[in-house]
Short mmCIF file of C-alpha atoms and ligand atoms in Angstrom, two decimals:
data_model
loop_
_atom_site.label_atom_id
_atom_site.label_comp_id
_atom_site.label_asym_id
_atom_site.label_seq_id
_atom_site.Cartn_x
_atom_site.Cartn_y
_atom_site.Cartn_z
CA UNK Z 4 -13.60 14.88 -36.48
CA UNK Z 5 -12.40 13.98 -33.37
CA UNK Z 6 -9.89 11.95 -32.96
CA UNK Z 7 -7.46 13.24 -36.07
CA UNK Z 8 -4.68 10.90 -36.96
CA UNK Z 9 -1.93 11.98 -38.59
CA UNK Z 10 -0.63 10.00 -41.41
CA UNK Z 11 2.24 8.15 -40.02
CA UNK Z 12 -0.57 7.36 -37.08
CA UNK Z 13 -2.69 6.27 -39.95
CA UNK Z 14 -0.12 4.23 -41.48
CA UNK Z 15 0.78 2.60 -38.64
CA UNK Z 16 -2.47 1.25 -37.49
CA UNK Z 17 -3.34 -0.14 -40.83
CA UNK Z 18 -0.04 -2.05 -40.93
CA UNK Z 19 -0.93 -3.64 -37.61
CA UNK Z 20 -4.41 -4.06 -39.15
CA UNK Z 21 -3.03 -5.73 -42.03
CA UNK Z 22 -0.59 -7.71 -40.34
CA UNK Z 23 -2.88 -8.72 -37.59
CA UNK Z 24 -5.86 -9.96 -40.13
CA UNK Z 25 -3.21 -12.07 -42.27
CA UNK Z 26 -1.11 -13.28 -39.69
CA UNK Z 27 -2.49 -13.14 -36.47
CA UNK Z 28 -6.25 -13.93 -36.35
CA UNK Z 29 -6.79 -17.13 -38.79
CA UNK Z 30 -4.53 -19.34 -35.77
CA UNK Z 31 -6.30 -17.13 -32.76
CA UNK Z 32 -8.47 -20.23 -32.26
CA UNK Z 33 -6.33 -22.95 -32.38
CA UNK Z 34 -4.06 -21.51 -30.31
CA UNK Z 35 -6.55 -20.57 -27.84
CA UNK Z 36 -7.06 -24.51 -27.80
CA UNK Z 37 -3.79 -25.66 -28.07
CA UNK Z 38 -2.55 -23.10 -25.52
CA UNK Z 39 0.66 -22.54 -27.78
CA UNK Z 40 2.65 -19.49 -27.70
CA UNK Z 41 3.37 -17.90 -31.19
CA UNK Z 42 6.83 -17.67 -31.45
CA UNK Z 43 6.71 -16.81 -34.60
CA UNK Z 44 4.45 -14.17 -34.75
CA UNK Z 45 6.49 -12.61 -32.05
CA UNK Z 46 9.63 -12.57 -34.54
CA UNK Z 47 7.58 -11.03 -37.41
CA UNK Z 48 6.41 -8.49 -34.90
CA UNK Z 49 9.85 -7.78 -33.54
CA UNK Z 50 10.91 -7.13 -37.00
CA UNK Z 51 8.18 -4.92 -37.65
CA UNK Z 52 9.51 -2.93 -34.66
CA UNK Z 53 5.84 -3.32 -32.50
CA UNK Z 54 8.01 -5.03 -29.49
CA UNK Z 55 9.45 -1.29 -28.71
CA UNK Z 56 7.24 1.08 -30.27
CA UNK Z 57 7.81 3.87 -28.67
CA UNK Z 58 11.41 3.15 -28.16
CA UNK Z 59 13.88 5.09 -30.51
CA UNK Z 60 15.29 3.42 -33.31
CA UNK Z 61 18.67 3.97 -31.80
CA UNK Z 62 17.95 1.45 -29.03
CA UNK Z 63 16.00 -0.72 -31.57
CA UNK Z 64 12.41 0.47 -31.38
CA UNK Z 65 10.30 1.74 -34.05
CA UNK Z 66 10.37 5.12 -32.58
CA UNK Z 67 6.90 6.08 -32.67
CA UNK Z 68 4.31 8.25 -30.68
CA UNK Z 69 2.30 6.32 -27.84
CA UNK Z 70 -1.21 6.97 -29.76
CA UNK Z 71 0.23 4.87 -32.85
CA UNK Z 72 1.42 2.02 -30.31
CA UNK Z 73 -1.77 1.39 -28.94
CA UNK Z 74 -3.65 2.13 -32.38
CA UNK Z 75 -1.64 -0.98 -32.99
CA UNK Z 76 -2.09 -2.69 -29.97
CA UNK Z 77 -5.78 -2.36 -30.43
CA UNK Z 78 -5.46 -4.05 -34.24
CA UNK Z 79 -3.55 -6.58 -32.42
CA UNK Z 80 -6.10 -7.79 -29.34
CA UNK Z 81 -8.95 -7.56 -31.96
CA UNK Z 82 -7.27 -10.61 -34.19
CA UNK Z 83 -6.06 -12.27 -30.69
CA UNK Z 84 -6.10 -10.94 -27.77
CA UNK Z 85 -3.36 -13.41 -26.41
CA UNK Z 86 -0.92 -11.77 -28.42
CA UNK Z 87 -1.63 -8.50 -27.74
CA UNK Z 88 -1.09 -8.88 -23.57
CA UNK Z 89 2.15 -10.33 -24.48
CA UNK Z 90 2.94 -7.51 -26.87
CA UNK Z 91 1.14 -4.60 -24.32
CA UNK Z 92 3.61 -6.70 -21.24
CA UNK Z 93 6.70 -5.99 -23.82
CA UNK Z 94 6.04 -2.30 -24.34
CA UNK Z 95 4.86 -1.12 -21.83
CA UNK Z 96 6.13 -2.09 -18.28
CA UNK Z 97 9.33 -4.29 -19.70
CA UNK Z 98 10.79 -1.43 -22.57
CA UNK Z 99 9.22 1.61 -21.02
CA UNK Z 100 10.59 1.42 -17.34
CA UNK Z 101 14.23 1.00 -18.78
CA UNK Z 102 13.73 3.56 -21.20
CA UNK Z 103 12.49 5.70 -18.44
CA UNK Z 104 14.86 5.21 -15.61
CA UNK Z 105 17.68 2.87 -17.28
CA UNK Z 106 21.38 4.35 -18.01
CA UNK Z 107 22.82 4.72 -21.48
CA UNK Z 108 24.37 1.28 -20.73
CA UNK Z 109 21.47 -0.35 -19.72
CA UNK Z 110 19.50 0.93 -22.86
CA UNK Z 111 22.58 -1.03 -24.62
CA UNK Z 112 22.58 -3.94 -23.10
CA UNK Z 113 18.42 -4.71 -22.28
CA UNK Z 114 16.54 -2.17 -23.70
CA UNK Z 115 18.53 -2.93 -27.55
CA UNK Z 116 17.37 -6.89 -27.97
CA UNK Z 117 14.04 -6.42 -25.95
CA UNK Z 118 12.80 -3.17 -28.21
CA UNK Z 119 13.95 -5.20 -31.64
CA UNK Z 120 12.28 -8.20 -30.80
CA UNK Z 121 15.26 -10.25 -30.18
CA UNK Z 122 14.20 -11.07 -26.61
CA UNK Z 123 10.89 -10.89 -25.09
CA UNK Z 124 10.89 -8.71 -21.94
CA UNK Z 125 7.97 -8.97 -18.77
CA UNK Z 126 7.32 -7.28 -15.06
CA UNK Z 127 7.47 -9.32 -11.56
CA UNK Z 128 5.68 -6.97 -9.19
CA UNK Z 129 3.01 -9.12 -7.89
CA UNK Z 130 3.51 -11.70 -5.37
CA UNK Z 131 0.95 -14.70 -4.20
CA UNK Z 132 0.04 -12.49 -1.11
CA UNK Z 133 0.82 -8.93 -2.89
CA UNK Z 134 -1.33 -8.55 -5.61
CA UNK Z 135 -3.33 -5.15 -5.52
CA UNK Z 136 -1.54 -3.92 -2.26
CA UNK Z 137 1.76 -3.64 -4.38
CA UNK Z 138 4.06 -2.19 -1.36
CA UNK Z 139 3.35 -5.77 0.75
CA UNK Z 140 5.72 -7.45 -1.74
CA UNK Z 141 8.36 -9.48 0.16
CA UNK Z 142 11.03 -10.32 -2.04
CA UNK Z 143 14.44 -9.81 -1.00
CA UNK Z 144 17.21 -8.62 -2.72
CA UNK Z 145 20.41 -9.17 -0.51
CA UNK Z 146 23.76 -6.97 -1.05
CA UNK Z 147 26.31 -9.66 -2.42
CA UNK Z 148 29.60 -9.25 -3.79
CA UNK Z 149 29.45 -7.64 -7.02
CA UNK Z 150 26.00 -7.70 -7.11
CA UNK Z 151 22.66 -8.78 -5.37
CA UNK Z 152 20.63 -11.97 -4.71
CA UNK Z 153 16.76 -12.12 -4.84
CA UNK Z 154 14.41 -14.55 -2.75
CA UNK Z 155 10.79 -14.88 -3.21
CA UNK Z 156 7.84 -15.79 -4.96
CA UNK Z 157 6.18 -13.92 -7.96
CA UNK Z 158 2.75 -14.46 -8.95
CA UNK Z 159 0.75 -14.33 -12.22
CA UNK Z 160 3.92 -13.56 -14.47
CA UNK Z 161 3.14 -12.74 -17.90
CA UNK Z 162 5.48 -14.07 -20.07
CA UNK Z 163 6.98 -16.24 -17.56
CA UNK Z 164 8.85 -19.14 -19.96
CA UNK Z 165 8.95 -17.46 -22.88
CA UNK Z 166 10.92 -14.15 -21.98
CA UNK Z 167 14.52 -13.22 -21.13
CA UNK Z 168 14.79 -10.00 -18.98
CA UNK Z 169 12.12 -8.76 -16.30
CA UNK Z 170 11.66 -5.63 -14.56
CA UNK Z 171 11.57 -6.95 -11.22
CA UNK Z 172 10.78 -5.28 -7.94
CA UNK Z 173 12.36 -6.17 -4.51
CA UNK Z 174 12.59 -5.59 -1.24
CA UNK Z 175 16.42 -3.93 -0.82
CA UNK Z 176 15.56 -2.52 2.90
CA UNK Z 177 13.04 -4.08 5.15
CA UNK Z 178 13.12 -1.40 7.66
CA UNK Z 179 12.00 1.56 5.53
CA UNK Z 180 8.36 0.19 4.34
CA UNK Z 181 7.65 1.59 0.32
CA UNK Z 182 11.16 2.97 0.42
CA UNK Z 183 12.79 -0.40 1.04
CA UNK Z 184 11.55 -1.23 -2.17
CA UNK Z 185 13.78 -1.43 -5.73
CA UNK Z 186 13.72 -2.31 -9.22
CA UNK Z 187 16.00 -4.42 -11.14
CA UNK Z 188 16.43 -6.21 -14.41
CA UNK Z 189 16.50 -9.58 -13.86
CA UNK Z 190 17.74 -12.37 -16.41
CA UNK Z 191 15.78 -15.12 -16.40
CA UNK Z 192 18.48 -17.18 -18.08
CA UNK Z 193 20.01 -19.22 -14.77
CA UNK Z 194 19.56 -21.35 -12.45
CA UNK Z 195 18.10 -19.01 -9.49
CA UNK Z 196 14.60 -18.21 -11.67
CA UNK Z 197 12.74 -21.16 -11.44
CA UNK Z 198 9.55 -21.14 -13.65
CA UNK Z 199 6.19 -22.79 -12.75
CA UNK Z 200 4.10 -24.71 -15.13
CA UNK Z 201 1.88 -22.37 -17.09
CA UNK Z 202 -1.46 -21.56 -14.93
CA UNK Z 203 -4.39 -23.08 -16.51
CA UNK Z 204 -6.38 -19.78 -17.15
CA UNK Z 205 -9.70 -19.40 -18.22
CA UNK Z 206 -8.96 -16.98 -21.48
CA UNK Z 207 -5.77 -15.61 -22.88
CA UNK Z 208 -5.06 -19.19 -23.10
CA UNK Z 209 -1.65 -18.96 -25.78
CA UNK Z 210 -0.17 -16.39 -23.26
CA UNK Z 211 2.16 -17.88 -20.40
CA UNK Z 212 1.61 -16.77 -17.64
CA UNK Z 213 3.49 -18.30 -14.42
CA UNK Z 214 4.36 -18.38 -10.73
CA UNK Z 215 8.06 -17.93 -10.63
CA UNK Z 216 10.70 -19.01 -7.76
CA UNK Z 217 13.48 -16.38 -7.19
CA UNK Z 218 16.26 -18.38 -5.13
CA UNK Z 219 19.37 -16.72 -5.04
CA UNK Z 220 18.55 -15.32 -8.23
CA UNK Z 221 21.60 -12.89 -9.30
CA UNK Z 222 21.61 -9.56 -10.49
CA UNK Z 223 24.78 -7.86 -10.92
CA UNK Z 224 25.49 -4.03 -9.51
CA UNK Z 225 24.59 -2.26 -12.61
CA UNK Z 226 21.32 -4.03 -13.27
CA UNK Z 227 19.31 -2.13 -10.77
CA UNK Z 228 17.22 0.01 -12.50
CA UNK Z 229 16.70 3.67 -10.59
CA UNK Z 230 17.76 4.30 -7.37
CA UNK Z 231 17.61 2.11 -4.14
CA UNK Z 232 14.30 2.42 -2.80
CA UNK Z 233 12.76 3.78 -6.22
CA UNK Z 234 11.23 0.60 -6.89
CA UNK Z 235 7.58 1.71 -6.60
CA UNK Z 236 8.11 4.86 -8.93
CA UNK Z 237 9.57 2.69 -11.13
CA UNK Z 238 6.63 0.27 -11.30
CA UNK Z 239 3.67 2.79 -10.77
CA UNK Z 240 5.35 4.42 -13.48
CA UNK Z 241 5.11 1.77 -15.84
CA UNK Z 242 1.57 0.96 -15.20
CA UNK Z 243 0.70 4.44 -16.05
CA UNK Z 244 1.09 3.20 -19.33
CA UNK Z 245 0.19 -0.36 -19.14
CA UNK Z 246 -3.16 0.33 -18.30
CA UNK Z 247 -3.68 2.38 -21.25
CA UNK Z 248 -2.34 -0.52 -23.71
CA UNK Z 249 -5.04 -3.09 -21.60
CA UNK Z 250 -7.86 -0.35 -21.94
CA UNK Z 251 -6.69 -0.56 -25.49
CA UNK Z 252 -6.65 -4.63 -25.43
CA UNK Z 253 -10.30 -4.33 -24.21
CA UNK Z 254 -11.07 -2.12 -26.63
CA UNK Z 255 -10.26 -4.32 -29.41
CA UNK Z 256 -11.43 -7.46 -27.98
CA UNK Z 257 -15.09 -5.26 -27.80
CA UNK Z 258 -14.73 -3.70 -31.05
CA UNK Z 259 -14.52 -7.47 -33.07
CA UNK Z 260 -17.36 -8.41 -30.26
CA UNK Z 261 -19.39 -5.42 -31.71
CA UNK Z 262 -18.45 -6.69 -35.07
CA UNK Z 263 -19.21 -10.36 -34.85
CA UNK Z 264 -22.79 -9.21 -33.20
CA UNK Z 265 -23.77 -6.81 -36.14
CA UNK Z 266 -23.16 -9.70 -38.62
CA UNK Z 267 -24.92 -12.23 -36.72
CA UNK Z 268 -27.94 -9.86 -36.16
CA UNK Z 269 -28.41 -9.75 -40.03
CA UNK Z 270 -27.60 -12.73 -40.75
CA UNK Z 271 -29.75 -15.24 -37.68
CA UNK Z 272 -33.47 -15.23 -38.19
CA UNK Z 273 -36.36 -15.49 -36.04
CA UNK Z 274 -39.71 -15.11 -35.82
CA UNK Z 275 -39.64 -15.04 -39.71
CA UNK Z 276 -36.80 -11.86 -39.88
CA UNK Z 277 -33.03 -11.23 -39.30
CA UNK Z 278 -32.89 -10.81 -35.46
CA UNK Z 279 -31.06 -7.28 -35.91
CA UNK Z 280 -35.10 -6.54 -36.96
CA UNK Z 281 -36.20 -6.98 -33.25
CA UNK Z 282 -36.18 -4.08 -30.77
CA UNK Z 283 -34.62 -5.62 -28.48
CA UNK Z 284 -31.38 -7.05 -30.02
CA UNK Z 285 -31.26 -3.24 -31.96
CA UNK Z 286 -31.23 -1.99 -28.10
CA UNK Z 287 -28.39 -3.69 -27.23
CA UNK Z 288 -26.64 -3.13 -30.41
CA UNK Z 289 -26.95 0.35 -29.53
CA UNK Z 290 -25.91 0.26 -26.13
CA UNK Z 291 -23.08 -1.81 -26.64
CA UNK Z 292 -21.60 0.89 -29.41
CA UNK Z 293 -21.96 3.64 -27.38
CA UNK Z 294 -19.94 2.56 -24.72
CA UNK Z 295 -17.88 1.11 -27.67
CA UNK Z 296 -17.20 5.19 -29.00
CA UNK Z 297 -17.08 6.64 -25.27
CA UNK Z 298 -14.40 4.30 -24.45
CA UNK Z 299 -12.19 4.59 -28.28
CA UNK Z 300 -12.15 8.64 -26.66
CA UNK Z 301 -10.97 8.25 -23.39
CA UNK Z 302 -8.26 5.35 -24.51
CA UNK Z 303 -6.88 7.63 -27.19
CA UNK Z 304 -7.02 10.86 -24.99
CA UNK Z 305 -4.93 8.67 -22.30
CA UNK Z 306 -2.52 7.80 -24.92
CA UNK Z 307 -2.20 11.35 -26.35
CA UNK Z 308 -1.35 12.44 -22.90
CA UNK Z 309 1.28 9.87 -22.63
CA UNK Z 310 2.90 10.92 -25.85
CA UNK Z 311 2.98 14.28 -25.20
CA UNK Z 312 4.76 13.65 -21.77
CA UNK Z 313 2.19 14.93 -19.56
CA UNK Z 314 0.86 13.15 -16.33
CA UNK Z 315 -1.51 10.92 -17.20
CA UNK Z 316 -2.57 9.03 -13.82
CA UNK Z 317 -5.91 10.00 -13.87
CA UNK Z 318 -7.07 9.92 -17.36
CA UNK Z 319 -5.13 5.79 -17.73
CA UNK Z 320 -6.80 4.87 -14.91
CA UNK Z 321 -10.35 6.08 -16.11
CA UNK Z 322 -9.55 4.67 -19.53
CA UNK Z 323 -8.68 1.22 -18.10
CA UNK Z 324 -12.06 1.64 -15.42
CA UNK Z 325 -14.27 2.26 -18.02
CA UNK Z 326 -13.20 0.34 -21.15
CA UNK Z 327 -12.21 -2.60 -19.56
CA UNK Z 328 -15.59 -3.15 -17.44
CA UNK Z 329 -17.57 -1.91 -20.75
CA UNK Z 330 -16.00 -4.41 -22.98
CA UNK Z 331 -16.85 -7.24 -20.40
CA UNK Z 332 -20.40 -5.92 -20.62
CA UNK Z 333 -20.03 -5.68 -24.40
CA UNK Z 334 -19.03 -9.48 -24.66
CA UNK Z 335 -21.54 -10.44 -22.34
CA UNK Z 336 -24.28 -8.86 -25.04
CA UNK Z 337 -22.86 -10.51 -27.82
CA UNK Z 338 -23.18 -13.77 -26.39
CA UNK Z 339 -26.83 -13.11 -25.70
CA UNK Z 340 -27.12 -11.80 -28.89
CA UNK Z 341 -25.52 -15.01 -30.65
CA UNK Z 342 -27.68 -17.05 -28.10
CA UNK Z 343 -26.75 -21.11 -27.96
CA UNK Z 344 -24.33 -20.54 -30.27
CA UNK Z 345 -22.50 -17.91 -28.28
CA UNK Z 346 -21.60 -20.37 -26.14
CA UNK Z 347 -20.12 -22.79 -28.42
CA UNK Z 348 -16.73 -22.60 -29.43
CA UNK Z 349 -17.37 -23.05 -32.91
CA UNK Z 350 -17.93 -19.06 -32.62
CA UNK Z 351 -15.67 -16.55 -31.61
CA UNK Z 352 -17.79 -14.77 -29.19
CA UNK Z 353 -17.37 -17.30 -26.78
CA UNK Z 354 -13.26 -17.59 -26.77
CA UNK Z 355 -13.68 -12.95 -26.22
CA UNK Z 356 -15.89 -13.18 -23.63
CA UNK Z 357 -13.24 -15.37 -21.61
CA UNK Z 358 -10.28 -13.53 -22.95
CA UNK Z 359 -11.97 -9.93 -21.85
CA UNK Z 360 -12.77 -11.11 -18.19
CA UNK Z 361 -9.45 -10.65 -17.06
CA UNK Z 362 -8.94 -7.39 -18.12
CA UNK Z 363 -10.62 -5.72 -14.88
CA UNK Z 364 -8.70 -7.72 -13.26
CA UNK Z 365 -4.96 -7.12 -14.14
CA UNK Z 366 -2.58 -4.58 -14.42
CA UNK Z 367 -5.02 -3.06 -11.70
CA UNK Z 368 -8.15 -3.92 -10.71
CA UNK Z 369 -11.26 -1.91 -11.22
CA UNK Z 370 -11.32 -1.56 -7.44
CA UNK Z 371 -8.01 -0.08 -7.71
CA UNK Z 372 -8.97 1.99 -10.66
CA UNK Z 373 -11.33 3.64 -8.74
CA UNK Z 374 -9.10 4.04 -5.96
CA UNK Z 375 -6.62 5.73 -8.18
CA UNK Z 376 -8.93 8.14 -9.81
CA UNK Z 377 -10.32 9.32 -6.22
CA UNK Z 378 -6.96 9.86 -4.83
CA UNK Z 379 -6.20 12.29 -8.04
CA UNK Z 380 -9.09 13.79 -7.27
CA UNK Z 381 -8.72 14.18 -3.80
CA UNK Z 382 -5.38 15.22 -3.73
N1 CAA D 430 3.74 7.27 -11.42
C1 CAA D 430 4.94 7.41 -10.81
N2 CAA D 430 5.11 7.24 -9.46
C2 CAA D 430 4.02 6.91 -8.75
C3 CAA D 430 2.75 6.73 -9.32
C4 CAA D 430 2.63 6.93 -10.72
N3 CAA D 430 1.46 6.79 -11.34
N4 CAA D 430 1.87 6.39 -8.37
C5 CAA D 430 2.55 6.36 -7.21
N5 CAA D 430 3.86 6.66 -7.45
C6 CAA D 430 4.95 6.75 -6.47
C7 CAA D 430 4.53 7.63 -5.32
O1 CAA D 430 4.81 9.01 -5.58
C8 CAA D 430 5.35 7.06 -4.17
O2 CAA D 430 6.67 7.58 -4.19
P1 CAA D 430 7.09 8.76 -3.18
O3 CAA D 430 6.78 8.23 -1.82
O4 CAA D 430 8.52 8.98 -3.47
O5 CAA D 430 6.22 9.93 -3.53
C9 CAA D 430 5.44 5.58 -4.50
O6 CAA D 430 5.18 5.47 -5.91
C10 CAA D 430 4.44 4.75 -3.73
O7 CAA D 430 3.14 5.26 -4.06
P2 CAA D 430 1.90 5.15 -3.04
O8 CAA D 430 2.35 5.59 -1.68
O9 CAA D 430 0.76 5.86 -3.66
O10 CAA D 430 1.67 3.59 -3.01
P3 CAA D 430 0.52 2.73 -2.34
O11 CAA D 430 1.12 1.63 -1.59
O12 CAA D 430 -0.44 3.62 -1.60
O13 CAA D 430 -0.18 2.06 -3.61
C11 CAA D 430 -1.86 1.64 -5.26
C12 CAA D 430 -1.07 2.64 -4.40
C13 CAA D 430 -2.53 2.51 -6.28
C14 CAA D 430 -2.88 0.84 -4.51
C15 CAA D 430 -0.84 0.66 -5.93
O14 CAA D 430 -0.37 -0.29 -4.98
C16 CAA D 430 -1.39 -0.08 -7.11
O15 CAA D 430 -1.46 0.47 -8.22
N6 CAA D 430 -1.76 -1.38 -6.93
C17 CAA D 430 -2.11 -2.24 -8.01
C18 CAA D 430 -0.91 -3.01 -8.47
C19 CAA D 430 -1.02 -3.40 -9.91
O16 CAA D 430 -1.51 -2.68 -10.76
N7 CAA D 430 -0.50 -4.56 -10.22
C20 CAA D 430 -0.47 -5.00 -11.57
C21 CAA D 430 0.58 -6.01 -11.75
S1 CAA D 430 1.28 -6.03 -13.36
C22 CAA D 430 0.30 -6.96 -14.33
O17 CAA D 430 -0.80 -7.28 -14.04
C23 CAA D 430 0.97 -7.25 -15.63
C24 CAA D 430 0.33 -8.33 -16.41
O18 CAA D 430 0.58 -9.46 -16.21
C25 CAA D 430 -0.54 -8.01 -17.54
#
């Protein structure tokens, strides 16, 4: 059978599956109505080591392969998919980029408390007028003594509020276009990084995300993270594998979709028989599984690739394409299926088909997906 696990895969997707039923899900809809953020669950996950899962336990991760982080991940999104962006933000494009590019003192100093869970880490690339055209990104980061000072505007920052350190992307030369671009690790804990009120967002509604001022924000010498003008590496990098942990977000938001539409089907009558009976509903039950099991293949294929340290441009972006525009179809069915009451809140159909829209949408559009996979192609 394809996919194999091993066992330590194994065990570590049925401790996020455990941990994720008992902890996670029974609050999912309160907080989706309260809009609070779970600090707690985000200590208990910390101490389980899923903040910096692939991270090795020297630097405080759990030091495991990138298949069992987003087995986990997946466990995760399908009891609330508000925690898992927050815990996909944290891996995968705060921890990864420093453990990919950052010196052994950085890994002391950031990667340590952001891996264990002691801090929560995020990623300010996008900007109100650079959103998919990444290299338009205006943000300045000025030589000062010591140091440097960033000016701008980020957009749509997850975990804006609620984290510490940032991977943060600036404009360090305005002359030399993508190359004028760098990456730094910016602490959020001063006066220069001004947070905006939470956006009001239509799903994902326990997970900050906010518009953040930079003014005169510091960052000392040794916090830039690569070399000047490596800024978009350093970022495209990272996305590599944060679009295989949202493909993997989708994919659990679709799976409990799938889930809650089987059990309604049996349990709903109409027409004087449980509605799974009709043709119709048993067609899109169908439909909505396949995509289901085509998508689980090319997610974990992705993330196998990452593991094993191979380029994996192509296959994340096809992963993310494809699961994340399935699982909006997939929601979309199980609301039909659950019919009025798939659009009340009292079920939880209605709270994943909100919280899957924005998958397409971040970390990469599909447009962008697309765009991605044809230039691999093409190249
Ligand atoms: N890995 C490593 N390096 C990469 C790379 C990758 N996958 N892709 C590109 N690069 C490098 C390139 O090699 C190039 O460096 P060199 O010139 O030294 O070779 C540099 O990065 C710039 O690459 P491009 O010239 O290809 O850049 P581009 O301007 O043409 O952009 C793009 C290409 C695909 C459109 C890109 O802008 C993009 O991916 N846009 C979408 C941005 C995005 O995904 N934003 C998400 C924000 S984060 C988020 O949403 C988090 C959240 O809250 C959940």
């Amino acid at each position: 059978m394809f996919p194999q696990f091993t066992d330590d895969q194994t065990a570590v997707r049925d401790a996020a599956r455990d941990f994720a039923q008992a902890e996670i899900a029974p609050g999912a809809a309160a907080r989706d109505a309260s809009g609070e953020f779970p600090e707690a669950i985000f200590h208990e996950l910390g101490e389980m080591g899923f903040l910096g899962m692939t991270v090795p336990e020297s630097y405080g991760g759990a030091g495991v392969d990138f298949l069992s982080y987003i087995l986990a991940l997946e466990q995760v999104a399908y009891a609330d998919a508000s925690v898992a962006v927050a815990m996909s933000v944290n891996n995968s494009v705060a921890c990864g980029p420093i453990m990919a590019f950052g010196t052994e003192a950085q890994k002391q100093k950031y990667l340590k408390p952001l891996a264990s869970g002691e801090v929560l880490g995020g990623f300010m690339l996008t900007e109100p007028d650079a959103g998919s055209d990444a290299a338009a990104l205006k943000s300045r980061a000025t030589r000062v003594e010591g140091g440097w000072r960033l000016n701008g505007s980020k957009a749509w920052i997850t975990n804006g509020g609620v984290a510490r350190y940032f991977v943060t992307m600036a404009r360090t030369d305005p002359d030399k276009g993508k190359k004028g671009i760098s990456a730094f690790i910016l602490d959020a804990q001063q006066p220069g990084v001004v947070m905006g009120r939470p956006e009001e967002k239509m799903g994902l509604r326990s997970s900050k995300t906010v518009m953040v001022a930079l003014e005169d924000a510091f960052v000392p010498e040794d916090a830039m993270l690569g070399k000047p003008g490596d800024g978009l590496k350093v970022a495209f990098g990272g996305l590599d594998g944060g679009r295989i942990g949202i493909a993997a977000q989708a994919l659990g938001i679709a799976q409990r979709a799938m889930d809650e539409s089987v059990a309604y089907a049996k349990a709903r009558t109409s027409f004087g028989k449980p509605i799974g009976e009709h043709q119709m509903i048993q067609t899109y039950l169908a439909e909505m599984e396949s995509r289901l099991q085509a998508a689980r293949l090319l997610v974990y294929r992705a993330a196998a690739l990452r593991g094993a340290g191979r380029a994996c441009t192509l296959e994340a972006a096809t992963a993310k394409l494809f699961t994340t525009e399935s699982a909006v179809w997939i929601c979309d069915r199980a609301v039909q299926i659950h019919g009025g009451y798939g659009y009340s809140r009292e079920y939880a159909v209605e709270r994943l088909y909100r919280d899957v829209r924005v998958t397409t949408i971040y970390e990469g559009t599909s447009e962008i997906q697309r765009m991605v996979v044809a230039r691999e192609l093409l190249k």
